[in-house]
XYZ file of C-alpha atoms in Angstrom:
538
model
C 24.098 32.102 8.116
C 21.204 34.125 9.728
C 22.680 37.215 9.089
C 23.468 36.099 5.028
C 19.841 35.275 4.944
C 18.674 38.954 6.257
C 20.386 40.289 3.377
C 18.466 40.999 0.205
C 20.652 42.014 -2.441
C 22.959 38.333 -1.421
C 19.642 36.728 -1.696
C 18.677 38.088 -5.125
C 22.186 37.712 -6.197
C 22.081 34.133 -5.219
C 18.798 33.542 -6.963
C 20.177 34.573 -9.854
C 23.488 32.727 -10.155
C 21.303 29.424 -9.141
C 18.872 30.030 -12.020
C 21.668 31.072 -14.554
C 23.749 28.213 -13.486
C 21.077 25.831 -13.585
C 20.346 27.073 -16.891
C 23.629 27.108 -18.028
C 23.918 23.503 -16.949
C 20.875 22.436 -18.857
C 22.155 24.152 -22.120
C 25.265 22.918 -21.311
C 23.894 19.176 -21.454
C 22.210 20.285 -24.801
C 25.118 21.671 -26.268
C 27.035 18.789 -25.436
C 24.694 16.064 -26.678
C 23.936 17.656 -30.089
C 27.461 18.982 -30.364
C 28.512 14.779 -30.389
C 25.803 13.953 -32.677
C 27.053 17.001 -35.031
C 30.620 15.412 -34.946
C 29.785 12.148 -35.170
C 28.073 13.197 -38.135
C 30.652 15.605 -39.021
C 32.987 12.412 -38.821
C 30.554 9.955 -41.269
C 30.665 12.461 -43.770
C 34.340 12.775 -43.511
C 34.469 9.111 -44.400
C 32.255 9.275 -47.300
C 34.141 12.173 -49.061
C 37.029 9.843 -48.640
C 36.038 6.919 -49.813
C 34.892 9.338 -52.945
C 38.316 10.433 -53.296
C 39.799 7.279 -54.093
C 37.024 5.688 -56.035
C 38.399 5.597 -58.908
C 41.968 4.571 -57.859
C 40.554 1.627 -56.198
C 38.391 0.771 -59.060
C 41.340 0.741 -61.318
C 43.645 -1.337 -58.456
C 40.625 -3.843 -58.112
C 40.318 -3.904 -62.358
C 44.066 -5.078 -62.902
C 43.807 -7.353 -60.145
C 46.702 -5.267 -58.477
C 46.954 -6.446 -54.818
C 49.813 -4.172 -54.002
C 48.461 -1.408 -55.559
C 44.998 -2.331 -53.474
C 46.439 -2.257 -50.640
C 48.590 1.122 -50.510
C 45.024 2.626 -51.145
C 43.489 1.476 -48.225
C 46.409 1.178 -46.101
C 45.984 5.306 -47.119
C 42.922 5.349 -45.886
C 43.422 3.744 -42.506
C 46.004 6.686 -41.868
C 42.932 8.889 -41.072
C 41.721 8.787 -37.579
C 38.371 8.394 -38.615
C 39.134 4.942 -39.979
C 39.455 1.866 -38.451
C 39.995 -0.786 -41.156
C 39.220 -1.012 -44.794
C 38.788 -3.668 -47.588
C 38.701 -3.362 -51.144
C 36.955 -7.192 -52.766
C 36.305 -8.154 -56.384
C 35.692 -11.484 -57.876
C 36.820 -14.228 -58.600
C 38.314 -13.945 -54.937
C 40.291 -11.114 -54.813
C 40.338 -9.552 -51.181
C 42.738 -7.110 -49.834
C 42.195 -5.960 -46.254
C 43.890 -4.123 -43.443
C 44.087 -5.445 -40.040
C 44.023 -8.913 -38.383
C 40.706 -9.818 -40.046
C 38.049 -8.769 -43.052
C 35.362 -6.702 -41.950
C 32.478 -7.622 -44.296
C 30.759 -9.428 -41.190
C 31.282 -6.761 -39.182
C 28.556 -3.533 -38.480
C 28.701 -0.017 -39.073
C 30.710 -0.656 -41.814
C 30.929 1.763 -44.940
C 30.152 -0.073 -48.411
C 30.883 1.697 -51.279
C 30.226 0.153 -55.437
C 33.102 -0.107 -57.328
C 31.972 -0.394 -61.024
C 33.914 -1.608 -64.556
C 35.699 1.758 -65.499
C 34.446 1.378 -69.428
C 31.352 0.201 -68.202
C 29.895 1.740 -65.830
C 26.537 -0.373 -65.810
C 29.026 -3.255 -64.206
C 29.720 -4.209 -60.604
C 33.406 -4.926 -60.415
C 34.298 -4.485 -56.852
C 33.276 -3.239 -53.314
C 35.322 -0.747 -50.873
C 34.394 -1.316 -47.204
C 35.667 0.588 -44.674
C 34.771 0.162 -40.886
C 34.983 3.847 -38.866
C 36.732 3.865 -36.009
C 33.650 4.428 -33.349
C 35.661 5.110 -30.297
C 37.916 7.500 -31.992
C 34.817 9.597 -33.792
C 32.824 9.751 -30.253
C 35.921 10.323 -27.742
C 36.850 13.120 -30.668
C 33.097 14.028 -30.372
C 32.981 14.363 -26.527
C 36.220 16.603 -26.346
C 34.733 19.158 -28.779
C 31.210 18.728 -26.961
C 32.658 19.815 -23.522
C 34.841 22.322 -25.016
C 32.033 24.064 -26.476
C 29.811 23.218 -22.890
C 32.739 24.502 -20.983
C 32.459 28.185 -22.696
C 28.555 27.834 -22.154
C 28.346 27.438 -18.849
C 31.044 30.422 -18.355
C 29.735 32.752 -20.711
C 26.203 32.374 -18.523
C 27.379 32.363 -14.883
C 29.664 35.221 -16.112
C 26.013 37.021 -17.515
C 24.844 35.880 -14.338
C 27.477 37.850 -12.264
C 27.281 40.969 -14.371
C 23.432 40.725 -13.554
C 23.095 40.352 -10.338
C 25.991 43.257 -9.946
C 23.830 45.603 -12.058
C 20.564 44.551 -9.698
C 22.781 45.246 -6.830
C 24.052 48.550 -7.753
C 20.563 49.553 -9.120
C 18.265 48.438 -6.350
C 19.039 46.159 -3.882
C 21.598 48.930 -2.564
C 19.574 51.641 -2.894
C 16.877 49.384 -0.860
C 19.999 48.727 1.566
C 20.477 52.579 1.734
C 17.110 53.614 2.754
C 16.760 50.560 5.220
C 19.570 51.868 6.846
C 18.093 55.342 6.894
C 14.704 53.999 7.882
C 15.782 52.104 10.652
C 17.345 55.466 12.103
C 14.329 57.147 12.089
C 13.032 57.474 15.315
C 9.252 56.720 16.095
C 7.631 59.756 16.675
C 9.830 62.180 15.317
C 8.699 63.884 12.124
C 11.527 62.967 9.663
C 11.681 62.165 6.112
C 14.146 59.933 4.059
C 16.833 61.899 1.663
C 16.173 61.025 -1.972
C 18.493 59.205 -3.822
C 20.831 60.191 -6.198
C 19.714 59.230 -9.723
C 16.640 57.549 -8.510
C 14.093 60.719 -8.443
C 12.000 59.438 -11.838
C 12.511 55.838 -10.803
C 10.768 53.193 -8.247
C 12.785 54.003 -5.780
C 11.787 57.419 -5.665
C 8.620 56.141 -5.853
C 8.687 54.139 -2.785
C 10.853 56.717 -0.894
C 7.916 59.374 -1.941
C 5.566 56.398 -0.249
C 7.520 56.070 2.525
C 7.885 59.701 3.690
C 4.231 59.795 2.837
C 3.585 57.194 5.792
C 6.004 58.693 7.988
C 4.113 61.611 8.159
C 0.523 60.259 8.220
C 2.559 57.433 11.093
C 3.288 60.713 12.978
C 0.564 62.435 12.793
C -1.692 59.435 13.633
C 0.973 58.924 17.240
C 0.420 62.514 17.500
C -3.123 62.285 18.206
C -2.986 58.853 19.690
C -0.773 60.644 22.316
C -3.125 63.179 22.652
C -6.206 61.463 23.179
C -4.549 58.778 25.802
C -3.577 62.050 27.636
C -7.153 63.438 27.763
C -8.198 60.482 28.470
C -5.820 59.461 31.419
C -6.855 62.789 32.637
C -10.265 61.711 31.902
C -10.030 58.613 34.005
C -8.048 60.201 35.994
C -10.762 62.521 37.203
C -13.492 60.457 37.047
C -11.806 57.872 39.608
C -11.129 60.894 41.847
C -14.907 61.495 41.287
C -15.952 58.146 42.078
C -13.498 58.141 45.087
C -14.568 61.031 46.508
C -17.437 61.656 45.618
C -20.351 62.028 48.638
C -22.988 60.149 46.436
C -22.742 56.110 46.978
C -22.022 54.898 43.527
C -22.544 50.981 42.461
C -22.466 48.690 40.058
C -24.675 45.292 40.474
C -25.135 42.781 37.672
C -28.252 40.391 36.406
C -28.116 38.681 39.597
C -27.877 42.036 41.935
C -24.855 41.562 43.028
C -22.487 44.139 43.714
C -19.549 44.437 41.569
C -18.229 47.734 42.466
C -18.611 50.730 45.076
C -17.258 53.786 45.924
C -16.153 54.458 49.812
C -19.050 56.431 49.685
C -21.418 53.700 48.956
C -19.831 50.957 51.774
C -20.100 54.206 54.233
C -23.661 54.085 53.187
C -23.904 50.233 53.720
C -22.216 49.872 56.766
C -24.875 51.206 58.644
C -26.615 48.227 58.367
C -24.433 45.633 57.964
C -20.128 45.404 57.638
C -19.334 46.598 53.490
C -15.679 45.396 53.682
C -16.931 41.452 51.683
C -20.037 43.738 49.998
C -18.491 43.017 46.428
C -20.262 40.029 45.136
C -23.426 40.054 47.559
C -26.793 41.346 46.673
C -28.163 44.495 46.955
C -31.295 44.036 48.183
C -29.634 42.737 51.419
C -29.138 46.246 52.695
C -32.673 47.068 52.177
C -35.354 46.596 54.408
C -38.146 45.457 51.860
C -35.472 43.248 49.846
C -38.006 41.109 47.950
C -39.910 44.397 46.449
C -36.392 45.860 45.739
C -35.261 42.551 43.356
C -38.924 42.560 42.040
C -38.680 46.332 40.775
C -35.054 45.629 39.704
C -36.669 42.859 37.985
C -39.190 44.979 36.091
C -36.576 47.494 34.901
C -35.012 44.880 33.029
C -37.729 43.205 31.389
C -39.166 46.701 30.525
C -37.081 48.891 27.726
C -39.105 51.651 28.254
C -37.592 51.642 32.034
C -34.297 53.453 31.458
C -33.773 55.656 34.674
C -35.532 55.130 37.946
C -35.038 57.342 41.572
C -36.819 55.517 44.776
C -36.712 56.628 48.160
C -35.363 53.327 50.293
C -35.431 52.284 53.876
C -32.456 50.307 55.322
C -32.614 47.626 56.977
C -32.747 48.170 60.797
C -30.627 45.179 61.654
C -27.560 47.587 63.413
C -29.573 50.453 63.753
C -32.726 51.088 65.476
C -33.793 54.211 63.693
C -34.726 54.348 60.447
C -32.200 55.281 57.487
C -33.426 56.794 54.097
C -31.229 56.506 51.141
C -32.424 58.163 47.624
C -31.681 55.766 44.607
C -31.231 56.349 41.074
C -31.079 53.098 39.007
C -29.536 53.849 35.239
C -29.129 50.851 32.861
C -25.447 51.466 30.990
C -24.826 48.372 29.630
C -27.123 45.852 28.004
C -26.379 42.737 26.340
C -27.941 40.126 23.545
C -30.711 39.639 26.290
C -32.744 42.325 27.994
C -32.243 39.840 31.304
C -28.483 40.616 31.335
C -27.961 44.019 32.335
C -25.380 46.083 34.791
C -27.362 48.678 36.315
C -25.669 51.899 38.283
C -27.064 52.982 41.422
C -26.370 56.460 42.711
C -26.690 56.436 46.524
C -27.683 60.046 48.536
C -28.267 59.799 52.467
C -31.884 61.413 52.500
C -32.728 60.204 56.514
C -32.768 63.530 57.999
C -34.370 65.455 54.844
C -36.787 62.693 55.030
C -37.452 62.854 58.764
C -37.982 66.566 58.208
C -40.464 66.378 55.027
C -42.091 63.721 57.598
C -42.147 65.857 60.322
C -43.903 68.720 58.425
C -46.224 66.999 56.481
C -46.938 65.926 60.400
C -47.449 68.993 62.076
C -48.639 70.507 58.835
C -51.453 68.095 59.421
C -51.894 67.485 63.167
C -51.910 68.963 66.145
C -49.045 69.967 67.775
C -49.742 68.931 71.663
C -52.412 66.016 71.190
C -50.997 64.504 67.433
C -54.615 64.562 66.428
C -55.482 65.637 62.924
C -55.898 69.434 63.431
C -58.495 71.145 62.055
C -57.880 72.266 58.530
C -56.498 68.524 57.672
C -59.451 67.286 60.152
C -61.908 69.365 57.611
C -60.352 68.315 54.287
C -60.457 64.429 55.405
C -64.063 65.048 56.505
C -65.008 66.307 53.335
C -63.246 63.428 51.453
C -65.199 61.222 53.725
C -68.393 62.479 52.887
C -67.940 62.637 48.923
C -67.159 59.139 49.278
C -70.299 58.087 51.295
C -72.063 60.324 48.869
C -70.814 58.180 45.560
C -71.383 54.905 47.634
C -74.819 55.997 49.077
C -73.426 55.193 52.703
C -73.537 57.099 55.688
C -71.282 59.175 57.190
C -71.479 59.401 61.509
C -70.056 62.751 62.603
C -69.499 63.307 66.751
C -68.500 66.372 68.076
C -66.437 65.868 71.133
C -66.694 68.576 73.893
C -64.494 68.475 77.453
C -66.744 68.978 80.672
C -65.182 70.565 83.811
C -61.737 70.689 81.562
C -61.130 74.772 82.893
C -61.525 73.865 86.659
C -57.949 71.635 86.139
C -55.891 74.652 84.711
C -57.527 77.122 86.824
C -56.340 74.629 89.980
C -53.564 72.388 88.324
C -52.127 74.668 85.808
C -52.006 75.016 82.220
C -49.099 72.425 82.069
C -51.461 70.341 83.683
C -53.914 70.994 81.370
C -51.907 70.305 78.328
C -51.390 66.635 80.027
C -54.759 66.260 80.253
C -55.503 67.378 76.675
C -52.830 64.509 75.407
C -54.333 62.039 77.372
C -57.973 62.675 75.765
C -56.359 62.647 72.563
C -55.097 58.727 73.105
C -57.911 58.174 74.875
C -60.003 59.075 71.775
C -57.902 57.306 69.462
C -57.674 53.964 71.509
C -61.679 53.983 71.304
C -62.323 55.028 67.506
C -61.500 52.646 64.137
C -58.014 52.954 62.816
C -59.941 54.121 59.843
C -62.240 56.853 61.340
C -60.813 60.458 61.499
C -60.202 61.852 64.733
C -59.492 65.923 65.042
C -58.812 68.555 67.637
C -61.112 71.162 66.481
C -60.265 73.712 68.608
C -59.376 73.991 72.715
C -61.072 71.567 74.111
C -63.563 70.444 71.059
C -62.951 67.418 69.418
C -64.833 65.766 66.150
C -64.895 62.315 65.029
C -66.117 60.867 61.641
C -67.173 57.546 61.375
C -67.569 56.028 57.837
C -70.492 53.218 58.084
C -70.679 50.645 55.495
C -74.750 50.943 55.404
C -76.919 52.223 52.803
C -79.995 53.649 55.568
C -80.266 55.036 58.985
C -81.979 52.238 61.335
C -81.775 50.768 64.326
C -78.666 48.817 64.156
C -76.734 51.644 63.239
C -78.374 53.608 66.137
C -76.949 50.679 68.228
C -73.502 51.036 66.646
C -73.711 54.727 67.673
C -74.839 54.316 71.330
C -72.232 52.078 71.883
C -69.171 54.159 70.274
C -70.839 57.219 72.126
C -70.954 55.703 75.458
C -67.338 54.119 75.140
C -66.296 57.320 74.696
C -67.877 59.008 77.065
C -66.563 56.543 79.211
C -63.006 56.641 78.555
C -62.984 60.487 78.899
C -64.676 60.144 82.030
C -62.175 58.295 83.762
C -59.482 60.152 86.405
C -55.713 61.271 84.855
C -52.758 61.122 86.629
C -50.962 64.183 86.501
C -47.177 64.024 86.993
C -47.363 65.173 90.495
C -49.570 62.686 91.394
C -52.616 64.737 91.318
C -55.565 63.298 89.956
C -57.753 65.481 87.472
C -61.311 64.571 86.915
C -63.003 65.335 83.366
C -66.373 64.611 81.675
C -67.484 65.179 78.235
C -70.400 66.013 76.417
C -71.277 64.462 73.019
C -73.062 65.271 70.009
C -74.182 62.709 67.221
C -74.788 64.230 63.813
C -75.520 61.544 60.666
C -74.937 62.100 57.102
C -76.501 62.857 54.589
C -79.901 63.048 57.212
C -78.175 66.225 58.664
C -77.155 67.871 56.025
C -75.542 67.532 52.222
C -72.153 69.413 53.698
C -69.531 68.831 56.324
C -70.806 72.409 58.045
C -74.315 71.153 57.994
C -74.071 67.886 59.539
C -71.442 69.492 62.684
C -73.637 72.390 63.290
C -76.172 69.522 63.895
C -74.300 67.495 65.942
C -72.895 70.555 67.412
C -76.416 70.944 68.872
C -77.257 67.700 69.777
C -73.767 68.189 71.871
C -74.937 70.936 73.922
C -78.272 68.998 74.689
C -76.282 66.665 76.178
C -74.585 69.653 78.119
C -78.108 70.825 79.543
C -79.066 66.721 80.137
C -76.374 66.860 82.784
C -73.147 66.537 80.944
C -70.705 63.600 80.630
C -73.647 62.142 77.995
C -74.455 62.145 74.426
C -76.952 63.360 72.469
C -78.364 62.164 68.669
C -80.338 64.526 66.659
C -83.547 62.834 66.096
C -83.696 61.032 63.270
C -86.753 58.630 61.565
C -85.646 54.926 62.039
C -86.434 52.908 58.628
């Protein structure tokens, strides 16, 4: 049954015989219905032409008063099949009748006038005759059905010839070229055949459509096929990129979570802390200043102007004790409805030892090498800055200049190794007695400046105070015996000269030459002393 239903020209076929056989049953019922009513009236008629045919015998039979004569009339008229009884009655009580019984009490029954045959303006008589019903409508019914009968053949034989012409001329062309079509493989650049007789037609029409889509079908696989192979080699080398690739590559969602990372990346990670569970954690866990990490990742999404970011971050030093630099570019590549929803990729580069070294020479671009002072060039530019500042701020700038007594007596008798020991002690020395804020600096050898920055707007006696008291401390420090490594002892002094600014001078030069004198005053005082250029108190 599922197969007859898969079959179109069967279906049409059977469409059509239903409709032309429900049709033909309809007209059937109407032929049959008015074809009764025709001979039923066909039959009433019948009876009236002959009860007009013997008129005028029965009028004379009915005249004479002939009885026998009445009654071979009618019993002649019974002998149709139309008729049923008849009566012919005149008066004074003359009745002649066929049957068991009159009929004038009966329906349906024909009446026809007899009148006087010289007279025709008088009633003489009356011929009745009653048809014979059954007869007239089972004569009726037989020619009905006889004429429904070739009806309903002559349609369902239209019907046939129909549905064989639609199945010759297009349901089996239409089951030719599904056949064809279904052996057409996909991808393969063939056409349908035309088919005979059909090149003008619809057919042709669709099988012109057809080939049309077959080729635009192929072409489109053609270049779907192409374009999944590019891009399968696309993907293909961009997962060997993210694979291999020696930058640390992440994804972390709204939250900062992680939600992929290369090998790369977890190598990164797993310095700090185990990257095998990282998927799912936050970021900022790896990092040593986590909260400022979310808050800038926090910023970038709130700000659309923020697109690409690079920071230089410290790990955390929870595995190991040194520190780890890693340099990180955050890209947004996907937002959504709302700017707080946002995957953002991070591109990872291990920058420790590039930083150390950018650290290390900005270091010993800026200090000296043996004490880790500031040396003099960065000593000089700091100065300066110094100064301009007490200049805007109308403060005052103290500037010491820091000279080693006895220092050549321990590397004429210890050695210059020895003397390099002492040298680094001085330096802590000095830096252990000064401000974290004022600027110490090997100016050369064994010459050493400080610059104090004082918050005060005039020179008086307090800050005269201040200065004896950071003057002696130092002095002090300096003066006390260093251990060498072979247990010797070396014993140094120094002299020190207090120059103020701007009472000194409007430069940096100005003010040290100053306190470069008041330094060797303390030399000739005895040494292991300071010395202030004099200055009026306010």
């Amino acid at each position: 049954m599922r197969r007859f239903n898969d079959k179109l020209y069967l279906k049409i076929t059977l469409a059509i015989v239903t409709g032309t056989a429900l049709v033909a049953l309809l007209s059937s019922l109407f032929f049959y219905f008015m074809e009764r009513d025709r001979q039923h009236e066909f039959s009433l008629q019948d009876i009236k032409q002959l009860s007009a045919t013997i008129e005028s015998t029965a009028t004379v039979a009915v005249y004479v008063q002939d009885a026998q004569l009445a009654l071979e009339i009618i019993e002649g008229v019974v002998k149709n099949g139309v008729v049923a009884q008849a009566q012919l009655n005149s008066e004074p009580g003359f009745t002649v009748f066929t049957g068991s019984e009159a009929i004038d009490a009966k329906e349906q029954v024909f009446r026809l006038a007899l009148n006087h045959p010289f007279n025709k303006q008088e009633l003489i008589g009356e011929l009745l005759i009653l048809p014979d019903i059954d007869f007239i409508n089972l004569h009726a019914e037989s020619v009905a059905y006889r004429q429904a009968k070739i009806m309903l053949f002559l349609t369902i034989t239209i019907a046939l010839l129909v549905s064989l012409i639609v199945h010759k001329g297009l349901t089996s062309p239409l089951k030719i070229l599904t056949q064809r079509f279904e052996e057409i493989k996909l991808g393969q650049d063939s056409k349908l055949a035309m088919l005979t007789n059909h090149e003008t037609d619809e057919i042709g029409s669709l099988v012109k459509g057809i080939n049309s889509l077959i080729s635009s079908l192929h072409s489109s696989i053609e270049a779907e096929r192409s374009m999944r192979k590019k891009t399968e080699q696309l993907e293909k080398r961009f997962r060997m990129i993210f694979e291999k690739a020696s930058a640390g590559i992440c994804l972390i969602n709204e939250n900062n979570e992680l939600l992929t990372a290369n090998p790369a990346c977890q190598r990164m990670l797993s310095q700090v802390m185990e990257a095998d569970a990282c998927i799912g954690k936050a970021l900022t866990l790896w990092f040593q200043d986590d909260q400022g990490l979310a808050s800038f990742l926090e910023d970038m999404r709130s700000d659309t102007a923020l697109t690409t970011i690079a920071l230089d971050l410290k790990l955390s030093r929870e595995v190991k004790p040194v520190d780890v630099w890693l340099h990180c570019l955050f890209s947004k590549v996907i937002e959504n409805d709302d700017n707080k929803s946002l995957i953002i990729e991070v591109l990872m580069y291990d920058v420790t030892e590039r930083t150390q070294r950018e650290r290390d020479t900005r270091f010993e671009a800026d200090h000296d090498v043996l004490t880790h002072l500031k040396n003099r060039r960065a000593g000089q530019r700091l100065l300066n800055q110094q100064l301009d500042k007490a200049r805007v701020w109308r403060k005052i700038v103290v500037v010491m200049v820091i000279d080693l007594d006895d220092f050549k007596p321990v590397n004429d008798k210890f050695g210059h190794d020895a003397g390099d020991l002492v040298l680094v002690e001085v330096g802590r020395r000095i830096i252990a007695t000064f401000r974290h804020g004022d600027i110490c600096v090997r100016w050369g050898g064994d010459e050493f400046v400080v610059g104090c920055y004082f918050d005060n707007d005039y020179y008086d006696e307090k800050v005269f105070m201040a200065i004896e008291k950071l003057a002696t401390q130092v002095v002090e420090a300096l003066h006390r015996p260093i251990e060498l490594l072979d247990g010797n002892i070396a014993c140094i002094g120094a002299s020190v000269g207090v120059g103020v600014f701007p009472h000194h001078g409007q430069d940096l030069m100005e003010v040290i030459n100053e306190a470069d004198k008041a330094m060797y005053q303390a030399k000739k005082q005895g040494k292991n002393g300071f010395a202030v250029q004099p200055i009026k108190l306010l």
